[in-house]
Amino acid sequence: MIKVENLNVWFDDGYDRVDAVRGASFNVNQGESFGLVGESGSGKSTILRAMTGLAPTWSGRIEIDGLALHGHKRNRDFYKTVQMVFQDPYASLHPRHSVDQVLGEALHLQGFRDIDTRVVKLLDDVGLDRKFRFRYPHQLSGGQRQRVAIARALAGEPKVLLLDEPTSALDVSVQAEILNLLTDLREEHGLTYLMVSHDLPVIGHMCERLAVMKSGEIVEVMDVTQLRQMQAKHPYSQELIGVSVAH
Amino acid sequence: MNTPTSYRAWLLTDAPTSRNHARLSSFYKGWLSFRSNPMAMFGLGILIALLLIALFAPILAPHDWQAQDLSNRLQPLGTPGHILGTDSLGRDILSRLIEGTQITLYIVTLVALIAPVAGLLVGTVAGYAGGWVDVVLMRITDIFLAFPRLVLALAFVAALGAGIENAVLAISLTAWPPYARIARAETLTIRSSDYIAAIRLQGAGPFRIIIKHIWPLCISSLIVRVTLDMAGIILAAAGLGFLGLGAQPPSPEWGAMISEGRRFILDHWWVATMPGLAIFTVSLAFNLLGDGLRDVLDPKDGDSQ
Amino acid sequence: MTLLDVQNLWVKFPNRQGVFDAVRGVSFSLGRERLGIVGESGSGKSMTGRAILRLIRKPGIVQADHIALEGRNLLNLPEVEMRKVRGQQISMVMQDPKFSLNPVMRIGDQIMEAYLLHNRTSKAQARAKSLEMLRAVSINDPERVMRAYPHEMSGGMGQRIMIAMMLIPDPKILIADEPTSALDVSVQRQVLDIMDGLVKERGMGLIFISHDLNLVSEFCDRVLIMYAGQIVEVCDADKLHDAQHPYTQGLLQSLPRLDQPRKYLPVLQREDDWQKAPIAGDQA
Ligand SMILES: Nc1ncnc2c1ncn2[C@@H]1O[C@H](COP(=O)(O)OP(=O)(O)O)[C@@H](O)[C@H]1O
Ligand SMILES: Nc1ncnc2c1ncn2[C@@H]1O[C@H](COP(=O)(O)OP(=O)(O)O)[C@@H](O)[C@H]1O
Ligand SMILES: [Mg+2]
Ligand SMILES: [Mg+2]
């Protein structure tokens, strides 16, 4: 479903060149949930942003659903196939748009006409009561906002969801609700997940396979049973697992 | 449902039931927090009074504002029949002030419609597009900003000819650059936010993003800025009038009235002072209103409970 | 020995609908120890910390029977006296160091200014002391850090610098409000080790506010668990995993664990009577 080969992403503002991602390669199969872990600044988000065309300069090869991507322009088919959920639910909703407006606009842009019925269905899908439909973001809690953001991502019935630390701004109790919701949605809609987190237990809970990143490079790709049995090969992955288990 | 309390509860709800309900509700909450600011309410009161005066000017004015009575010229304050006295041609100053309200509101409304809209357009397009579009638009803005406002307005009026419409145009042309600056600065921060990235991922184009997503966030701070600038705009119009380049003589524009009264300022101070006080009051009212609106519209404060 | 004793603390915010109680009758005492305060966001942890220093902004109101620092009730002090208490006797470290440091001033100048504010000494002395402080928080090249601006520092460095600044007046109590939440796990450890050393060496009292139960149970001596503005449970940190209150248990269970794979995570079921039944803070 997702194929990334030798991906390099850099930010170039004249004087300083930041090589945020260097030579990253991995594959995600149809219906799989794949995790990217690493400390902040290791380039996890940058990989997602390069896929979605939000990071302008990259080289290498990215293929999604059999289609190779080029540059930072994406077409309508891409937006129908791939959607993203952002880290901070307080920053990813327009402060002046109600839930109804947010979902209605996404549905409109995805070319649907029966917007009213679909807004209600989306709210049901993400487990939000209908009474929240006309509220504004400041009238919602963090968890409710993240549900709205997930509903927006689901509006175009995508096949792939890119999840950028979807729960790291939330309380653990709310995190559990959102992770359960994501588990359910993957089953119901047959979604493929590419999930970024700095929290190893969260990735271990959600993903079948994962890649460990350190300063822009993928140091190891392993599957979750290896992770649970602490069979990481690279010393950095071992260290990361050590810290998470000590807790 | 019809009792006042349940109406209030309906408006203050946390769970609106329809689009209109949500809109009314957030409007009402804004009004409540505006209402709790007495100075802002005072400013609003003055402006409403001004509006009513402008509307009913012919009824309210005790005399015909044009009627000259040379035997009765330069009467002091409190003269029977002429509470604010008369000017050099024996015209009733109060009636002229009342009539002049219309002109003042006309100028203010037109400038408030032209300048911020132009600034918003230029600023948001420059900020969102970036690159050479940004460079070109902002250089033009800088050129306009480099001139003192009144001097530039004078140049425009001199080119276009004297008169109220041209004065309005000239003032608008000099007033938009600061709005463009503000709008651009806000756009730069909004542009890189996650909710813009999210809507781009739904396939929204630049025009949709600018109009539906960036404008609503810029407009509130612009409204505040405009009300705070209103005093300056009135003064600029009065200044043009004072220099004889705005409204023309028989017209009771307040600046022009001061200009006429200037000749007698030492012996007959009220002739120039009364329109001056009127300008002062209106400017103050707009400033107070702007302060109150800032508290209501500023999203930073609006988000906390 | 009790450094700080808080009895029946309330923080209230009047609003249109009435009064919102952010903190409702919290009581606890602090000795020379590491006291953790945990709970979800909005449970009133930060407000408790700020209320001790009377740092609640208007229209918020602080009420308490007493907030006694070594027997002296802080609530009755005039603002001038209170300013001396803040900083000299009780210091506070905030979550995000970026907002607490002046972005256009060199770090060294900021630390020296803080030092000179509290001590009448020469600049040279202040400088020597600042370098010593930076070394105390495990900064290896303090000379370079002194010359740098805040934006040139990483999050972990910034947080250490903040702690160094807070330590200059040698306070009796340090209140740390989520001091490591913005940091990576490995850096987090280092910052915690520094604070740990300070408590042990200087005999300071530490109030450690966090939403991370595991972190608190590992790092602190005693833990207060807050829910909706109240303390629902007090327990020894190492016994946190045997906590009694269903809220604490719920929070612990909702964490994903590497050693216990499962399809769904247990979700916290909130009950109304958690809000009604406060336990009188400090019996542990
Ligand atoms: N717009 C940008 N300009 C310059 N550097 C950037 C930009 N965005 C990210 N970076 C840099 O790229 C690196 C990777 O960042 P990111 O992908 O956000 O890390 P992560 O998501 O793993 O925390 C960091 O060193 C960051 O400073
Ligand atoms: N200025 C304020 N006005 C009204 N309520 C406030 C204000 N500041 C904080 N609160 C409320 O106080 C409660 C406790 O906040 P806080 O102590 O910051 O929680 P946390 O446990 O996350 O640190 C929250 O519900 C918050 O909404
Ligand atoms: Mg990231
Ligand atoms: Mg807090």
CSV table of N, CA and C in Angstrom, one decimal, chain C residues 155-266:
chain,number,residue,atom,x,y,z
C,155,GLY,N,15.2,21.9,24.3
C,155,GLY,CA,14.2,21.9,25.4
C,155,GLY,C,14.8,21.5,26.8
C,156,GLY,N,15.6,20.4,26.7
C,156,GLY,CA,16.2,19.9,28.0
C,156,GLY,C,17.1,20.9,28.6
C,157,MET,N,18.0,21.5,27.7
C,157,MET,CA,18.9,22.6,28.2
C,157,MET,C,18.1,23.7,28.8
C,158,GLY,N,17.1,24.2,28.1
C,158,GLY,CA,16.3,25.3,28.6
C,158,GLY,C,15.7,25.0,30.0
C,159,GLN,N,15.2,23.8,30.1
C,159,GLN,CA,14.6,23.4,31.4
C,159,GLN,C,15.6,23.4,32.5
C,160,ARG,N,16.8,22.9,32.2
C,160,ARG,CA,17.9,22.9,33.2
C,160,ARG,C,18.3,24.3,33.6
C,161,ILE,N,18.3,25.2,32.6
C,161,ILE,CA,18.7,26.6,32.9
C,161,ILE,C,17.6,27.2,33.8
C,162,MET,N,16.3,26.9,33.5
C,162,MET,CA,15.3,27.4,34.4
C,162,MET,C,15.5,26.9,35.8
C,163,ILE,N,15.8,25.6,36.0
C,163,ILE,CA,16.0,25.1,37.3
C,163,ILE,C,17.2,25.8,38.0
C,164,ALA,N,18.2,26.0,37.2
C,164,ALA,CA,19.4,26.7,37.8
C,164,ALA,C,19.0,28.1,38.3
C,165,MET,N,18.2,28.8,37.5
C,165,MET,CA,17.8,30.1,37.9
C,165,MET,C,16.9,30.1,39.2
C,166,MET,N,16.1,29.1,39.3
C,166,MET,CA,15.2,29.0,40.4
C,166,MET,C,16.0,28.6,41.7
C,167,LEU,N,17.2,28.0,41.5
C,167,LEU,CA,18.0,27.6,42.7
C,167,LEU,C,18.9,28.7,43.2
C,168,ILE,N,19.1,29.7,42.5
C,168,ILE,CA,20.0,30.8,42.9
C,168,ILE,C,19.7,31.3,44.3
C,169,PRO,N,18.5,31.6,44.6
C,169,PRO,CA,18.3,32.2,46.0
C,169,PRO,C,18.2,31.1,47.0
C,170,ASP,N,18.5,29.8,46.6
C,170,ASP,CA,18.5,28.7,47.6
C,170,ASP,C,17.2,28.6,48.3
C,171,PRO,N,16.1,28.3,47.5
C,171,PRO,CA,14.8,28.2,48.1
C,171,PRO,C,14.6,27.0,49.0
C,172,LYS,N,13.6,27.1,49.9
C,172,LYS,CA,13.3,25.9,50.7
C,172,LYS,C,12.4,24.9,50.0
C,173,ILE,N,11.6,25.5,49.1
C,173,ILE,CA,10.6,24.6,48.4
C,173,ILE,C,10.7,24.9,46.9
C,174,LEU,N,10.7,23.9,46.1
C,174,LEU,CA,10.7,24.1,44.6
C,174,LEU,C,9.3,23.4,44.2
C,175,ILE,N,8.5,24.2,43.4
C,175,ILE,CA,7.3,23.7,42.8
C,175,ILE,C,7.6,23.5,41.3
C,176,ALA,N,7.5,22.3,40.9
C,176,ALA,CA,7.8,22.0,39.5
C,176,ALA,C,6.5,21.6,38.8
C,177,ASP,N,6.0,22.4,37.9
C,177,ASP,CA,4.8,22.1,37.2
C,177,ASP,C,5.1,21.5,35.8
C,178,GLU,N,4.9,20.2,35.8
C,178,GLU,CA,5.1,19.5,34.5
C,178,GLU,C,6.5,19.9,34.0
C,179,PRO,N,7.6,19.7,34.7
C,179,PRO,CA,8.9,20.3,34.3
C,179,PRO,C,9.4,19.4,33.1
C,180,THR,N,9.0,18.2,33.0
C,180,THR,CA,9.6,17.4,31.9
C,180,THR,C,8.7,16.9,30.9
C,181,SER,N,7.4,17.4,30.9
C,181,SER,CA,6.5,16.9,29.9
C,181,SER,C,6.8,17.2,28.5
C,182,ALA,N,7.6,18.3,28.3
C,182,ALA,CA,8.0,18.7,26.9
C,182,ALA,C,9.3,18.0,26.5
C,183,LEU,N,9.8,17.1,27.3
C,183,LEU,CA,11.1,16.6,27.0
C,183,LEU,C,11.0,15.1,26.6
C,184,ASP,N,12.1,14.7,25.9
C,184,ASP,CA,12.2,13.3,25.6
C,184,ASP,C,12.6,12.4,26.8
C,185,VAL,N,12.2,11.1,26.7
C,185,VAL,CA,12.4,10.3,27.9
C,185,VAL,C,13.8,10.3,28.4
C,186,SER,N,14.8,10.3,27.5
C,186,SER,CA,16.2,10.2,28.0
C,186,SER,C,16.6,11.5,28.7
C,187,VAL,N,16.2,12.7,28.1
C,187,VAL,CA,16.5,14.0,28.7
C,187,VAL,C,15.7,14.1,30.0
C,188,GLN,N,14.5,13.6,30.0
C,188,GLN,CA,13.6,13.7,31.2
C,188,GLN,C,14.4,13.1,32.4
C,189,ARG,N,15.0,11.9,32.2
C,189,ARG,CA,15.7,11.3,33.2
C,189,ARG,C,16.8,12.2,33.8
C,190,GLN,N,17.5,12.8,32.9
C,190,GLN,CA,18.6,13.7,33.4
C,190,GLN,C,18.1,14.8,34.3
C,191,VAL,N,17.0,15.5,33.8
C,191,VAL,CA,16.4,16.6,34.6
C,191,VAL,C,15.9,16.1,35.9
C,192,LEU,N,15.3,14.9,35.9
C,192,LEU,CA,14.8,14.4,37.2
C,192,LEU,C,15.9,14.1,38.2
C,193,ASP,N,17.0,13.5,37.6
C,193,ASP,CA,18.2,13.2,38.5
C,193,ASP,C,18.7,14.5,39.1
C,194,ILE,N,18.7,15.6,38.4
C,194,ILE,CA,19.2,16.8,38.9
C,194,ILE,C,18.3,17.2,40.1
C,195,MET,N,17.0,17.2,39.9
C,195,MET,CA,16.1,17.7,40.9
C,195,MET,C,16.2,16.8,42.2
C,196,ASP,N,16.4,15.5,41.9
C,196,ASP,CA,16.6,14.5,42.9
C,196,ASP,C,17.8,14.8,43.8
C,197,GLY,N,18.9,15.1,43.1
C,197,GLY,CA,20.1,15.4,43.9
C,197,GLY,C,19.9,16.7,44.7
C,198,LEU,N,19.2,17.6,44.2
C,198,LEU,CA,19.0,18.9,45.0
C,198,LEU,C,18.2,18.6,46.2
C,199,VAL,N,17.2,17.8,46.1
C,199,VAL,CA,16.3,17.5,47.3
C,199,VAL,C,17.2,16.9,48.4
C,200,LYS,N,18.0,15.9,47.9
C,200,LYS,CA,18.8,15.2,48.9
C,200,LYS,C,19.9,16.1,49.5
C,201,GLU,N,20.7,16.8,48.6
C,201,GLU,CA,21.8,17.6,49.1
C,201,GLU,C,21.4,18.8,49.9
C,202,ARG,N,20.4,19.5,49.4
C,202,ARG,CA,20.1,20.8,50.1
C,202,ARG,C,18.9,20.6,51.1
C,203,GLY,N,18.3,19.5,51.1
C,203,GLY,CA,17.2,19.3,52.0
C,203,GLY,C,16.0,20.1,51.6
C,204,MET,N,15.8,20.3,50.3
C,204,MET,CA,14.7,21.1,49.8
C,204,MET,C,13.4,20.2,49.9
C,205,GLY,N,12.2,20.9,49.9
C,205,GLY,CA,11.0,20.2,49.6
C,205,GLY,C,10.6,20.4,48.2
C,206,LEU,N,10.1,19.3,47.5
C,206,LEU,CA,9.8,19.4,46.1
C,206,LEU,C,8.3,19.1,45.9
C,207,ILE,N,7.6,19.9,45.2
C,207,ILE,CA,6.2,19.6,44.8
C,207,ILE,C,6.3,19.3,43.3
C,208,PHE,N,6.1,18.1,42.9
C,208,PHE,CA,6.3,17.7,41.5
C,208,PHE,C,4.9,17.4,40.9
C,209,ILE,N,4.5,18.3,40.0
C,209,ILE,CA,3.2,18.2,39.4
C,209,ILE,C,3.4,17.5,38.0
C,210,SER,N,2.5,16.5,37.8
C,210,SER,CA,2.7,15.8,36.5
C,210,SER,C,1.4,15.1,36.2
C,211,HIS,N,1.2,14.7,34.9
C,211,HIS,CA,0.0,13.9,34.6
C,211,HIS,C,0.5,12.5,34.4
C,212,ASP,N,1.8,12.2,34.5
C,212,ASP,CA,2.3,10.9,34.2
C,212,ASP,C,2.5,10.0,35.4
C,213,LEU,N,1.6,9.1,35.6
C,213,LEU,CA,1.5,8.3,36.8
C,213,LEU,C,2.8,7.5,37.0
C,214,ASN,N,3.3,6.9,35.9
C,214,ASN,CA,4.5,6.0,36.1
C,214,ASN,C,5.7,6.9,36.5
C,215,LEU,N,5.8,8.0,35.9
C,215,LEU,CA,6.9,8.9,36.3
C,215,LEU,C,6.9,9.2,37.7
C,216,VAL,N,5.7,9.7,38.2
C,216,VAL,CA,5.6,10.1,39.6
C,216,VAL,C,5.8,9.0,40.6
C,217,SER,N,5.3,7.8,40.2
C,217,SER,CA,5.4,6.7,41.1
C,217,SER,C,6.9,6.3,41.3
C,218,GLU,N,7.7,6.5,40.2
C,218,GLU,CA,9.1,6.2,40.3
C,218,GLU,C,9.9,7.2,41.0
C,219,PHE,N,9.5,8.5,40.8
C,219,PHE,CA,10.4,9.6,41.2
C,219,PHE,C,10.1,10.1,42.5
C,220,CYS,N,8.8,10.1,43.0
C,220,CYS,CA,8.4,10.8,44.2
C,220,CYS,C,8.4,9.9,45.4
C,221,ASP,N,8.3,10.5,46.6
C,221,ASP,CA,8.1,9.7,47.8
C,221,ASP,C,6.7,9.5,48.1
C,222,ARG,N,5.8,10.5,47.9
C,222,ARG,CA,4.4,10.4,48.2
C,222,ARG,C,3.7,11.1,47.1
C,223,VAL,N,2.4,10.6,46.9
C,223,VAL,CA,1.7,11.1,45.7
C,223,VAL,C,0.3,11.5,46.2
C,224,LEU,N,-0.2,12.7,45.7
C,224,LEU,CA,-1.6,13.1,45.9
C,224,LEU,C,-2.2,12.9,44.5
C,225,ILE,N,-3.4,12.3,44.5
C,225,ILE,CA,-4.1,12.1,43.2
C,225,ILE,C,-5.3,13.0,43.2
C,226,MET,N,-5.3,13.9,42.2
C,226,MET,CA,-6.4,14.9,42.2
C,226,MET,C,-7.4,14.5,41.1
C,227,TYR,N,-8.7,14.8,41.4
C,227,TYR,CA,-9.8,14.6,40.4
C,227,TYR,C,-10.8,15.8,40.7
C,228,ALA,N,-11.1,16.5,39.6
C,228,ALA,CA,-12.0,17.6,39.7
C,228,ALA,C,-11.8,18.5,40.9
C,229,GLY,N,-10.6,18.9,41.0
C,229,GLY,CA,-10.3,19.9,42.1
C,229,GLY,C,-10.1,19.4,43.5
C,230,GLN,N,-10.2,18.0,43.6
C,230,GLN,CA,-10.1,17.5,45.0
C,230,GLN,C,-9.0,16.4,45.0
C,231,ILE,N,-8.5,16.2,46.2
C,231,ILE,CA,-7.6,15.1,46.4
C,231,ILE,C,-8.4,13.8,46.7
C,232,VAL,N,-8.4,12.9,45.8
C,232,VAL,CA,-9.2,11.7,46.0
C,232,VAL,C,-8.4,10.6,46.7
C,233,GLU,N,-7.1,10.7,46.7
C,233,GLU,CA,-6.3,9.6,47.3
C,233,GLU,C,-4.9,10.1,47.6
C,234,VAL,N,-4.4,9.7,48.7
C,234,VAL,CA,-2.9,10.0,49.0
C,234,VAL,C,-2.3,8.6,49.2
C,235,CYS,N,-1.1,8.4,48.6
C,235,CYS,CA,-0.5,7.1,48.9
C,235,CYS,C,1.0,7.3,48.7
C,236,ASP,N,1.8,6.3,49.2
C,236,ASP,CA,3.2,6.3,49.0
C,236,ASP,C,3.4,6.0,47.6
C,237,ALA,N,4.5,6.6,47.0
C,237,ALA,CA,4.7,6.5,45.6
C,237,ALA,C,4.9,5.1,45.1
C,238,ASP,N,5.7,4.4,45.9
C,238,ASP,CA,6.0,3.0,45.4
C,238,ASP,C,4.8,2.1,45.5
C,239,LYS,N,3.7,2.5,46.2
C,239,LYS,CA,2.5,1.7,46.3
C,239,LYS,C,1.4,2.2,45.4
C,240,LEU,N,1.8,3.1,44.5
C,240,LEU,CA,0.8,3.7,43.6
C,240,LEU,C,0.0,2.6,42.8
C,241,HIS,N,0.8,1.5,42.4
C,241,HIS,CA,0.1,0.5,41.6
C,241,HIS,C,-0.8,-0.3,42.4
C,242,ASP,N,-0.8,-0.2,43.7
C,242,ASP,CA,-1.9,-0.9,44.5
C,242,ASP,C,-2.9,0.1,45.0
C,243,ALA,N,-3.0,1.2,44.3
C,243,ALA,CA,-3.9,2.3,44.8
C,243,ALA,C,-5.4,1.8,44.9
C,244,GLN,N,-6.1,2.3,45.8
C,244,GLN,CA,-7.4,1.9,46.2
C,244,GLN,C,-8.5,2.5,45.3
C,245,HIS,N,-8.4,3.8,45.1
C,245,HIS,CA,-9.5,4.6,44.5
C,245,HIS,C,-9.7,4.1,43.0
C,246,PRO,N,-11.0,3.9,42.7
C,246,PRO,CA,-11.2,3.4,41.3
C,246,PRO,C,-10.7,4.4,40.2
C,247,TYR,N,-10.6,5.7,40.5
C,247,TYR,CA,-10.1,6.6,39.6
C,247,TYR,C,-8.6,6.3,39.3
C,248,THR,N,-7.9,6.2,40.3
C,248,THR,CA,-6.4,5.9,40.2
C,248,THR,C,-6.2,4.6,39.5
C,249,GLN,N,-7.0,3.6,39.9
C,249,GLN,CA,-6.9,2.3,39.2
C,249,GLN,C,-7.3,2.4,37.7
C,250,GLY,N,-8.3,3.2,37.4
C,250,GLY,CA,-8.8,3.3,36.0
C,250,GLY,C,-7.7,4.0,35.2
C,251,LEU,N,-7.0,5.0,35.8
C,251,LEU,CA,-6.0,5.7,35.0
C,251,LEU,C,-4.8,4.7,34.7
C,252,LEU,N,-4.5,3.9,35.7
C,252,LEU,CA,-3.3,3.0,35.5
C,252,LEU,C,-3.7,2.0,34.5
C,253,GLN,N,-4.9,1.5,34.5
C,253,GLN,CA,-5.2,0.4,33.6
C,253,GLN,C,-5.4,0.9,32.1
C,254,SER,N,-5.7,2.2,32.0
C,254,SER,CA,-5.9,2.7,30.6
C,254,SER,C,-4.6,2.9,29.9
C,255,LEU,N,-3.4,2.6,30.5
C,255,LEU,CA,-2.1,2.8,29.8
C,255,LEU,C,-1.8,1.5,29.0
C,256,PRO,N,-1.4,1.7,27.8
C,256,PRO,CA,-1.0,0.5,27.0
C,256,PRO,C,0.3,0.0,27.6
C,257,ARG,N,0.5,-1.3,27.5
C,257,ARG,CA,1.7,-1.9,28.1
C,257,ARG,C,2.3,-2.9,27.1
C,258,LEU,N,3.6,-2.9,27.0
C,258,LEU,CA,4.3,-3.8,26.1
C,258,LEU,C,4.1,-5.2,26.5
C,259,ASP,N,4.1,-5.5,27.8
C,259,ASP,CA,4.1,-6.9,28.3
C,259,ASP,C,2.7,-7.5,28.3
C,260,GLN,N,1.6,-6.7,28.1
C,260,GLN,CA,0.3,-7.2,28.1
C,260,GLN,C,-0.5,-6.8,26.9
C,261,PRO,N,-0.3,-7.5,25.8
C,261,PRO,CA,-1.0,-7.1,24.6
C,261,PRO,C,-2.5,-7.4,24.7
C,262,ARG,N,-3.4,-6.5,24.2
C,262,ARG,CA,-4.8,-6.7,24.2
C,262,ARG,C,-5.4,-5.8,23.2
C,263,LYS,N,-6.6,-6.2,22.7
C,263,LYS,CA,-7.2,-5.5,21.6
C,263,LYS,C,-7.7,-4.2,22.0
C,264,TYR,N,-8.5,-4.1,23.1
C,264,TYR,CA,-9.0,-2.8,23.6
C,264,TYR,C,-8.4,-2.5,24.9
C,265,LEU,N,-8.2,-1.2,25.1
C,265,LEU,CA,-7.7,-0.7,26.4
C,265,LEU,C,-8.9,-0.4,27.3
C,266,PRO,N,-8.9,-0.7,28.6
C,266,PRO,CA,-10.0,-0.4,29.5
C,266,PRO,C,-10.2,1.1,29.5
